[in-house]
mmCIF file of C-alpha atoms in Angstrom:
data_model
loop_
_atom_site.group_PDB
_atom_site.id
_atom_site.type_symbol
_atom_site.label_atom_id
_atom_site.label_comp_id
_atom_site.label_asym_id
_atom_site.label_seq_id
_atom_site.Cartn_x
_atom_site.Cartn_y
_atom_site.Cartn_z
ATOM 1 C CA MET A 1 5.151 5.087 -6.368
ATOM 2 C CA THR A 2 6.700 6.468 -3.141
ATOM 3 C CA ARG A 3 5.057 9.857 -2.554
ATOM 4 C CA LEU A 4 1.807 11.738 -2.801
ATOM 5 C CA ARG A 5 1.054 13.400 -6.133
ATOM 6 C CA VAL A 6 -1.773 15.797 -7.164
ATOM 7 C CA TRP A 7 -2.685 16.598 -10.750
ATOM 8 C CA LYS A 8 -4.764 19.568 -11.902
ATOM 9 C CA ILE A 9 -7.141 19.028 -14.801
ATOM 10 C CA HIS A 10 -8.873 21.874 -16.764
ATOM 11 C CA LEU A 11 -12.205 20.214 -17.664
ATOM 12 C CA ASP A 12 -13.061 22.626 -20.540
ATOM 13 C CA ARG A 13 -10.352 21.200 -22.750
ATOM 14 C CA PRO A 14 -11.229 19.263 -25.944
ATOM 15 C CA SER A 15 -11.784 15.579 -25.297
ATOM 16 C CA GLY A 16 -8.768 13.441 -26.166
ATOM 17 C CA PRO A 17 -8.889 10.585 -28.675
ATOM 18 C CA GLY A 18 -10.463 7.566 -27.195
ATOM 19 C CA TRP A 19 -11.307 9.196 -23.805
ATOM 20 C CA TRP A 20 -15.066 8.207 -24.015
ATOM 21 C CA ARG A 21 -14.094 4.609 -24.979
ATOM 22 C CA SER A 22 -11.709 4.446 -21.958
ATOM 23 C CA LEU A 23 -14.670 4.827 -19.696
ATOM 24 C CA SER A 24 -16.631 1.870 -18.225
ATOM 25 C CA ASP A 25 -20.212 1.265 -19.071
ATOM 26 C CA THR A 26 -21.200 2.594 -15.723
ATOM 27 C CA GLU A 27 -19.265 5.766 -16.117
ATOM 28 C CA ARG A 28 -20.661 6.359 -19.573
ATOM 29 C CA GLU A 29 -24.193 5.856 -18.241
ATOM 30 C CA ARG A 30 -23.597 8.220 -15.456
ATOM 31 C CA ALA A 31 -22.381 10.834 -18.016
ATOM 32 C CA ARG A 32 -25.440 10.330 -20.093
ATOM 33 C CA ARG A 33 -27.695 11.032 -17.208
ATOM 34 C CA LEU A 34 -26.115 14.564 -16.679
ATOM 35 C CA GLY A 35 -28.414 17.469 -17.604
ATOM 36 C CA SER A 36 -26.256 19.454 -20.096
ATOM 37 C CA VAL A 37 -23.610 18.877 -22.826
ATOM 38 C CA ARG A 38 -21.118 20.868 -20.743
ATOM 39 C CA GLU A 39 -21.695 18.665 -17.600
ATOM 40 C CA ARG A 40 -21.337 15.568 -19.629
ATOM 41 C CA HIS A 41 -18.089 16.752 -21.220
ATOM 42 C CA ARG A 42 -16.679 17.736 -17.921
ATOM 43 C CA PHE A 43 -17.483 14.451 -16.425
ATOM 44 C CA THR A 44 -15.894 12.672 -19.289
ATOM 45 C CA VAL A 45 -12.743 14.674 -19.075
ATOM 46 C CA ALA A 46 -12.405 14.244 -15.324
ATOM 47 C CA HIS A 47 -12.936 10.486 -15.328
ATOM 48 C CA ALA A 48 -10.877 9.808 -18.458
ATOM 49 C CA ALA A 49 -8.003 11.779 -17.033
ATOM 50 C CA LEU A 50 -8.323 9.887 -13.761
ATOM 51 C CA ARG A 51 -8.061 6.578 -15.661
ATOM 52 C CA ALA A 52 -5.104 7.902 -17.710
ATOM 53 C CA ILE A 53 -3.318 8.931 -14.494
ATOM 54 C CA LEU A 54 -3.888 5.765 -12.653
ATOM 55 C CA GLY A 55 -3.073 3.721 -15.748
ATOM 56 C CA GLU A 56 0.278 5.549 -16.114
ATOM 57 C CA VAL A 57 1.032 5.155 -12.434
ATOM 58 C CA CYS A 58 0.207 1.470 -12.346
ATOM 59 C CA GLY A 59 1.279 0.339 -15.782
ATOM 60 C CA VAL A 60 -2.134 -0.721 -16.796
ATOM 61 C CA ARG A 61 -4.152 0.472 -19.843
ATOM 62 C CA ALA A 62 -6.687 3.052 -18.830
ATOM 63 C CA ALA A 63 -9.719 1.136 -20.191
ATOM 64 C CA ARG A 64 -8.707 -1.998 -18.346
ATOM 65 C CA LEU A 65 -8.639 -0.470 -14.906
ATOM 66 C CA ALA A 66 -11.200 -1.955 -12.466
ATOM 67 C CA PHE A 67 -12.705 -0.142 -9.401
ATOM 68 C CA GLY A 68 -14.535 -1.346 -6.395
ATOM 69 C CA ALA A 69 -16.121 0.536 -3.409
ATOM 70 C CA GLU A 70 -15.980 0.375 0.260
ATOM 71 C CA ASP A 71 -19.022 -0.070 2.372
ATOM 72 C CA GLY A 72 -19.297 3.771 2.667
ATOM 73 C CA GLY A 73 -19.004 4.123 -1.099
ATOM 74 C CA ARG A 74 -15.339 5.302 -1.223
ATOM 75 C CA PRO A 75 -13.856 3.920 -4.526
ATOM 76 C CA TYR A 76 -10.696 1.957 -4.649
ATOM 77 C CA LEU A 77 -8.549 0.560 -7.458
ATOM 78 C CA ALA A 78 -8.487 -3.277 -7.900
ATOM 79 C CA LEU A 79 -5.312 -4.368 -9.542
ATOM 80 C CA PRO A 80 -4.925 -7.959 -10.947
ATOM 81 C CA GLN A 81 -2.700 -10.663 -9.424
ATOM 82 C CA GLY A 82 -2.823 -9.241 -5.837
ATOM 83 C CA ARG A 83 -0.726 -6.195 -6.696
ATOM 84 C CA ALA A 84 -0.820 -3.498 -4.061
ATOM 85 C CA ALA A 85 -2.841 -0.539 -5.486
ATOM 86 C CA PRO A 86 -2.122 3.083 -4.765
ATOM 87 C CA ASP A 87 -4.970 5.083 -3.155
ATOM 88 C CA PHE A 88 -6.594 7.853 -5.095
ATOM 89 C CA ASN A 89 -9.269 10.514 -4.872
ATOM 90 C CA LEU A 90 -10.972 12.655 -7.482
ATOM 91 C CA SER A 91 -12.747 16.021 -7.031
ATOM 92 C CA HIS A 92 -14.189 18.409 -9.605
ATOM 93 C CA SER A 93 -16.000 21.729 -9.430
ATOM 94 C CA GLU A 94 -17.184 23.554 -12.544
ATOM 95 C CA GLU A 95 -14.107 23.766 -14.957
ATOM 96 C CA TRP A 96 -11.407 22.349 -12.670
ATOM 97 C CA ALA A 97 -10.668 18.786 -11.248
ATOM 98 C CA LEU A 98 -7.910 17.464 -8.981
ATOM 99 C CA VAL A 99 -6.709 13.907 -8.819
ATOM 100 C CA ALA A 100 -4.630 12.818 -5.859
ATOM 101 C CA VAL A 101 -2.706 9.573 -5.807
ATOM 102 C CA ALA A 102 -0.973 8.214 -2.658
ATOM 103 C CA PRO A 103 1.295 5.142 -2.138
ATOM 104 C CA PRO A 104 -0.089 1.776 -1.320
ATOM 105 C CA GLY A 105 -1.020 1.666 2.390
ATOM 106 C CA SER A 106 -1.710 5.335 2.438
ATOM 107 C CA ARG A 107 -5.176 7.196 2.309
ATOM 108 C CA VAL A 108 -5.756 10.440 0.556
ATOM 109 C CA GLY A 109 -8.700 12.779 0.064
ATOM 110 C CA VAL A 110 -8.863 15.970 -2.144
ATOM 111 C CA ASP A 111 -11.408 18.533 -2.628
ATOM 112 C CA VAL A 112 -11.881 21.586 -4.977
ATOM 113 C CA GLU A 113 -14.658 24.063 -4.737
ATOM 114 C CA ARG A 114 -15.620 27.144 -6.729
ATOM 115 C CA ILE A 115 -15.985 30.034 -4.362
ATOM 116 C CA ARG A 116 -19.638 31.116 -4.727
ATOM 117 C CA GLU A 117 -20.900 34.595 -4.283
ATOM 118 C CA ASP A 118 -24.551 33.526 -3.822
ATOM 119 C CA LEU A 119 -23.995 31.582 -0.446
ATOM 120 C CA ASP A 120 -24.771 32.880 2.891
ATOM 121 C CA CYS A 121 -21.459 31.686 4.368
ATOM 122 C CA LEU A 122 -22.084 32.550 8.090
ATOM 123 C CA ALA A 123 -25.511 30.898 8.122
ATOM 124 C CA MET A 124 -24.105 27.722 6.451
ATOM 125 C CA ALA A 125 -21.190 27.764 8.765
ATOM 126 C CA GLY A 126 -23.481 28.051 11.824
ATOM 127 C CA SER A 127 -25.206 24.833 10.903
ATOM 128 C CA MET A 128 -22.171 22.895 9.547
ATOM 129 C CA TYR A 129 -18.927 24.127 11.431
ATOM 130 C CA GLN A 130 -17.534 23.988 14.924
ATOM 131 C CA PRO A 131 -18.265 27.077 17.176
ATOM 132 C CA GLU A 132 -14.598 28.112 17.099
ATOM 133 C CA GLU A 133 -14.401 27.979 13.337
ATOM 134 C CA VAL A 134 -17.603 30.088 13.085
ATOM 135 C CA ASP A 135 -16.037 32.627 15.465
ATOM 136 C CA ARG A 136 -12.936 32.897 13.203
ATOM 137 C CA LEU A 137 -15.228 33.537 10.183
ATOM 138 C CA ARG A 138 -17.247 36.254 12.048
ATOM 139 C CA ALA A 139 -13.944 38.017 12.900
ATOM 140 C CA ALA A 140 -12.880 38.263 9.302
ATOM 141 C CA ASP A 141 -13.901 40.930 6.754
ATOM 142 C CA PRO A 142 -16.559 39.908 4.212
ATOM 143 C CA ALA A 143 -14.014 38.798 1.505
ATOM 144 C CA GLY A 144 -11.906 36.908 4.043
ATOM 145 C CA CYS A 145 -15.145 35.289 5.583
ATOM 146 C CA ARG A 146 -16.163 33.934 2.235
ATOM 147 C CA THR A 147 -12.717 32.702 1.235
ATOM 148 C CA GLY A 148 -12.332 31.218 4.825
ATOM 149 C CA TYR A 149 -15.551 29.367 4.554
ATOM 150 C CA PHE A 150 -14.568 27.654 1.383
ATOM 151 C CA ARG A 151 -11.037 27.065 2.644
ATOM 152 C CA LEU A 152 -12.391 25.186 5.589
ATOM 153 C CA TRP A 153 -15.000 23.344 3.534
ATOM 154 C CA THR A 154 -12.391 21.834 1.241
ATOM 155 C CA ALA A 155 -10.171 20.787 4.175
ATOM 156 C CA LYS A 156 -13.093 19.117 5.845
ATOM 157 C CA GLU A 157 -14.391 17.359 2.786
ATOM 158 C CA ALA A 158 -10.788 16.196 2.001
ATOM 159 C CA TYR A 159 -10.727 14.874 5.539
ATOM 160 C CA VAL A 160 -13.915 12.873 5.355
ATOM 161 C CA LYS A 161 -12.977 11.438 2.031
ATOM 162 C CA THR A 162 -9.691 10.314 3.501
ATOM 163 C CA VAL A 163 -11.186 8.489 6.290
ATOM 164 C CA GLY A 164 -14.230 7.325 4.403
ATOM 165 C CA VAL A 165 -17.045 8.545 6.659
ATOM 166 C CA GLY A 166 -18.833 10.493 4.009
ATOM 167 C CA LEU A 167 -20.232 13.979 4.164
ATOM 168 C CA ALA A 168 -22.417 13.142 7.108
ATOM 169 C CA GLY A 169 -19.332 13.245 9.178
ATOM 170 C CA LEU A 170 -18.291 16.782 8.035
ATOM 171 C CA ARG A 171 -19.997 18.471 11.013
ATOM 172 C CA ASN A 172 -17.699 16.738 13.445
ATOM 173 C CA VAL A 173 -14.403 17.779 11.806
ATOM 174 C CA LEU A 174 -12.419 20.612 13.410
ATOM 175 C CA VAL A 175 -9.658 22.420 11.566
ATOM 176 C CA HIS A 176 -7.005 23.477 14.019
ATOM 177 C CA GLU A 177 -5.277 26.551 12.669
ATOM 178 C CA GLU A 178 -2.353 26.585 15.099
ATOM 179 C CA SER A 179 1.153 25.822 13.732
ATOM 180 C CA THR A 180 2.496 22.287 14.275
ATOM 181 C CA ALA A 181 5.266 20.360 12.891
ATOM 182 C CA HIS A 182 2.907 19.159 10.224
ATOM 183 C CA GLY A 183 1.182 22.566 9.640
ATOM 184 C CA THR A 184 -2.496 22.762 9.894
ATOM 185 C CA VAL A 185 -4.321 19.681 11.285
ATOM 186 C CA LEU A 186 -7.747 18.275 11.377
ATOM 187 C CA SER A 187 -9.525 15.880 13.681
ATOM 188 C CA SER A 188 -13.024 14.409 14.144
ATOM 189 C CA SER A 189 -14.956 13.825 17.249
ATOM 190 C CA SER A 190 -17.303 11.273 15.881
ATOM 191 C CA PRO A 191 -16.239 8.858 15.032
ATOM 192 C CA PRO A 192 -13.030 9.590 16.832
ATOM 193 C CA GLY A 193 -10.242 10.010 14.483
ATOM 194 C CA ALA A 194 -6.498 10.822 14.512
ATOM 195 C CA ALA A 195 -5.446 14.381 13.737
ATOM 196 C CA LEU A 196 -4.262 14.458 10.111
ATOM 197 C CA PRO A 197 -2.372 17.288 8.276
ATOM 198 C CA VAL A 198 -4.107 19.441 5.584
ATOM 199 C CA ARG A 199 -2.408 21.163 2.690
ATOM 200 C CA TRP A 200 -4.369 23.888 0.741
ATOM 201 C CA LEU A 201 -3.676 23.992 -2.935
ATOM 202 C CA ASP A 202 -3.527 26.814 -5.415
ATOM 203 C CA VAL A 203 -5.770 25.766 -8.394
ATOM 204 C CA ALA A 204 -7.083 28.936 -9.970
ATOM 205 C CA PRO A 205 -8.423 32.387 -8.997
ATOM 206 C CA GLY A 206 -11.909 32.009 -7.419
ATOM 207 C CA TYR A 207 -11.368 28.372 -6.200
ATOM 208 C CA ALA A 208 -10.376 26.729 -2.923
ATOM 209 C CA ALA A 209 -8.852 23.400 -2.664
ATOM 210 C CA ALA A 210 -7.165 21.056 -0.063
ATOM 211 C CA VAL A 211 -5.567 17.698 0.233
ATOM 212 C CA VAL A 212 -5.445 15.470 3.290
ATOM 213 C CA THR A 213 -3.326 12.212 3.655
ATOM 214 C CA ALA A 214 -3.066 9.421 6.225
ATOM 215 C CA ALA A 215 -0.941 6.502 7.034
ATOM 216 C CA GLY A 216 2.361 6.791 5.229
ATOM 217 C CA ALA A 217 1.957 9.290 2.492
ATOM 218 C CA SER A 218 4.926 11.570 2.129
#
C-alpha cells in the first residue's frame, strides 16, 4: 500500500454473511453491551467492515487480524512474522462510518459527526476551541456557525487521533484556515506538535468529516 485511502460505510445496511463471526470475543462483548438493537447492528457493521478492509489490504483473513493498543489507547494492527502494518483509524456517527488506512510508517486520524441541531455551538466552542476559532464562528450566520463548529470539531478530533493524545488534547488544537501548499493545517500547543494537513470529506447531507495524516502518507 503506497497511499492514503478512505472508505465510507453505510451502517444501516444488512449484515453480511459471517460478519458477526469475524469479530473478536472482545468486539462481540462490546456490541452486546450497547443499549439497542440498532446500536449493536451499527457497531457490528462498522467493525466487521474495518476487518474486511484491513484483511484485504494486508492479505489476511478478517477473523485472524490481531490488534494492540498504544499507551493512550490508540489501536494498531499487529501482523505476524514482523510484517510492517499499515496505520488505520475508524470513526462512526449514527448511520455512517469512515475507515482510513495509511501506508506503514504513516499515521492517520479520521472523524465523522452528525451535525446536531440541539447543540449550543457557540457555548461549546467557547469552552473547547481557540479564541480565534470562536471569533470566526461568531462572524458567521447561524447555519454557517453550526456547520463550521462541526467542521472544526472533526478536524480537531482527526488530529488528536493521528497524534494519539486523546480527546483531552482537543482544546489545544488550532485550525489554521489560511491557504498553504498543503491546504488547511492544524497544530497543537500542548504537547507541542508539528502542523499537519487536514482534508474535509463529503460523506452525506447533515454530516461533517475530516482526515488528518502525518509522516509519509500521500
